Coordinates of C-alpha atoms in Angstrom, one line a residue:
M1 CA 10.4 -14.7 7.0
K2 CA 10.1 -11.2 5.4
F3 CA 6.6 -9.9 5.0
V4 CA 4.6 -6.7 4.5
S5 CA 2.5 -5.4 7.4
I6 CA -0.8 -3.7 6.6
I7 CA -2.4 -1.8 9.5
I8 CA -5.9 -0.3 9.0
G9 CA -7.3 2.2 11.3
S10 CA -10.8 0.6 11.4
K11 CA -12.7 -2.3 10.1
S12 CA -14.4 0.0 7.6
D13 CA -11.1 0.5 5.8
Y14 CA -11.0 -3.3 4.9
E15 CA -13.2 -3.1 1.8
V16 CA -10.6 -0.8 0.2
M17 CA -7.4 -2.3 1.7
K18 CA -8.3 -5.9 0.7
E19 CA -7.1 -4.8 -2.7
C20 CA -3.7 -4.3 -1.3
G21 CA -3.7 -7.8 0.0
K22 CA -5.0 -9.3 -3.3
T23 CA -2.2 -7.5 -5.2
L24 CA 0.5 -8.9 -2.8
E25 CA -1.1 -12.4 -3.1
K26 CA -0.9 -12.1 -6.9
F27 CA 2.9 -11.8 -6.6
G28 CA 3.3 -14.4 -3.8
V29 CA 4.4 -11.8 -1.3
P30 CA 3.6 -12.7 2.3
Y31 CA 1.6 -10.1 4.3
E32 CA -0.5 -9.7 7.4
L33 CA -3.3 -7.3 8.0
I34 CA -4.6 -6.0 11.3
V35 CA -6.9 -3.3 12.7
S36 CA -5.2 -0.9 15.1
S37 CA -5.8 2.8 15.7
A38 CA -3.4 5.6 16.4
H39 CA -6.0 7.2 18.6
R40 CA -8.2 4.5 19.9
S41 CA -5.6 1.8 20.6
P42 CA -2.2 3.5 20.6
E43 CA -0.5 0.9 22.8
R44 CA -1.7 -1.9 20.6
T45 CA -0.3 -0.1 17.6
K46 CA 3.1 0.5 19.2
N47 CA 3.3 -3.1 20.5
Y48 CA 2.2 -4.6 17.2
I49 CA 4.9 -2.7 15.2
K50 CA 7.7 -3.8 17.5
E51 CA 6.5 -7.4 17.5
A52 CA 6.0 -7.4 13.7
E53 CA 9.5 -6.2 13.2
E54 CA 10.9 -9.0 15.4
R55 CA 9.0 -11.5 13.2
G56 CA 10.3 -10.0 9.9
A57 CA 8.1 -7.1 8.8
V58 CA 10.1 -5.2 6.2
V59 CA 7.6 -2.6 5.1
F60 CA 4.5 -1.1 6.9
I61 CA 1.4 0.0 5.0
A62 CA -0.9 2.2 7.2
A63 CA -4.4 3.1 6.0
A64 CA -6.6 5.5 7.9
G65 CA -9.2 8.2 7.3
M66 CA -10.2 11.6 8.7
A67 CA -7.3 12.7 11.0
A68 CA -5.3 9.7 9.6
H69 CA -2.5 9.8 12.1
L70 CA -1.8 6.1 11.8
A71 CA 1.0 6.3 9.3
G72 CA 2.7 9.0 11.4
A73 CA 2.4 6.9 14.5
V74 CA 3.9 3.9 12.7
A75 CA 6.7 6.1 11.3
A76 CA 7.4 7.4 14.9
T77 CA 7.8 3.8 16.1
T78 CA 10.0 2.2 13.3
I79 CA 12.8 3.1 10.9
K80 CA 11.4 0.6 8.3
P81 CA 9.6 2.2 5.3
V82 CA 6.1 3.3 6.0
I83 CA 3.6 3.8 3.2
G84 CA 0.4 5.8 4.0
V85 CA -2.9 5.2 2.2
P86 CA -5.5 7.9 2.9
M87 CA -9.1 6.6 3.2
S88 CA -12.2 8.5 2.1
S89 CA -14.2 8.3 5.3
S90 CA -15.6 11.8 5.8
D91 CA -17.5 14.6 4.2
L92 CA -14.1 15.8 2.8
R93 CA -13.8 12.7 0.6
G94 CA -10.4 11.8 2.0
E95 CA -8.7 15.1 1.4
D96 CA -8.4 15.5 5.2
A97 CA -6.8 12.1 5.4
L98 CA -4.5 12.9 2.5
L99 CA -3.2 16.0 4.2
S100 CA -2.8 14.4 7.6
T101 CA -0.8 11.5 6.0
V102 CA 1.4 13.6 3.7
M103 CA 2.3 16.5 6.1
M104 CA 4.9 14.7 8.2
P105 CA 7.7 16.6 10.0
A106 CA 11.2 16.5 8.5
G107 CA 12.9 13.2 9.5
M108 CA 9.7 11.2 9.8
P109 CA 8.9 10.2 6.2
V110 CA 5.7 8.5 5.1
A111 CA 5.4 7.6 1.4
T112 CA 1.8 8.9 0.8
L113 CA -0.2 7.5 -2.0
A114 CA -3.6 8.2 -3.6
I115 CA -6.8 8.2 -1.7
G116 CA -8.7 4.9 -1.7
K117 CA -8.5 1.9 -4.0
A118 CA -5.7 3.2 -6.3
G119 CA -3.7 4.0 -3.3
A120 CA -4.3 0.5 -1.8
I121 CA -3.1 -1.2 -5.0
N122 CA -0.1 1.1 -5.4
S123 CA 0.9 0.7 -1.7
A124 CA 1.3 -3.1 -2.5
Y125 CA 3.3 -2.3 -5.6
L126 CA 5.6 0.2 -3.8
A127 CA 6.1 -2.3 -0.9
M128 CA 7.1 -4.9 -3.5
Q129 CA 9.5 -2.6 -5.2
I130 CA 11.1 -2.0 -1.9
L131 CA 11.3 -5.8 -1.3
A132 CA 12.6 -6.3 -4.9
I133 CA 15.8 -4.3 -4.1
D134 CA 17.3 -7.5 -2.9
D135 CA 14.8 -10.1 -4.3
D136 CA 15.6 -11.0 -7.9
E137 CA 12.6 -13.3 -8.3
L138 CA 10.2 -10.5 -7.2
K139 CA 12.1 -8.1 -9.5
V140 CA 11.4 -10.4 -12.5
K141 CA 7.7 -10.7 -11.6
L142 CA 7.4 -6.9 -11.3
T143 CA 9.1 -6.4 -14.7
E144 CA 6.8 -9.0 -16.3
D145 CA 3.8 -7.3 -14.8
R146 CA 4.9 -3.9 -16.4
L147 CA 5.4 -5.6 -19.8
A148 CA 2.0 -7.2 -19.6
K149 CA 0.4 -3.8 -18.7
A150 CA 2.2 -2.2 -21.7
K151 CA 1.0 -5.0 -24.0
K152 CA -2.6 -4.5 -22.8
V153 CA -2.5 -0.9 -23.8
E154 CA -1.3 -1.9 -27.3
T155 CA -4.1 -4.6 -27.5
D156 CA -6.8 -2.2 -26.3
S157 CA -5.7 0.4 -28.8
A158 CA -5.6 -2.0 -31.7
E159 CA -9.3 -2.8 -30.9
I160 CA -10.5 0.7 -31.2
E161 CA -7.9 2.9 -32.8
V162 CA -8.7 5.2 -35.8
L163 CA -5.5 6.8 -37.1
I164 CA -7.0 9.2 -39.8
S165 CA -10.7 9.1 -40.3
G166 CA -12.2 9.7 -43.7
R167 CA -9.6 7.9 -45.8

């Protein structure tokens, strides 16, 4: 069975990354989430990636803060797509994690998203877009979601819009 693998660098990342899981659940996309660290448990990380691939992991999402080498460690271990989500876990508000995640050497890509909750949610959407390349049902669900978002903008605007005041 195809699934999305979410790896978080520490338990403290869970509060943000559970939003990724909720988004995948909303679309019926199977996923699993584990805690593993590029620095504190490198063998666990490496072994998990290989085992997850054998079980059907198609996309890896890696979330970490500070030095944030987790996404890079995952990218070094697999040729599957890797999505990095920087966590805001230091005095630098996640900017350190953003730079650590995005600055990968040529040939080791990590799709790096926004810091924190927006990145967590968008990582789920990007993973689903990758899966939808050959999953027509998921493609339809994502298209319907986009249409619903556009409709909500129109509805929100209709509730408050003023086109020319004073007439």
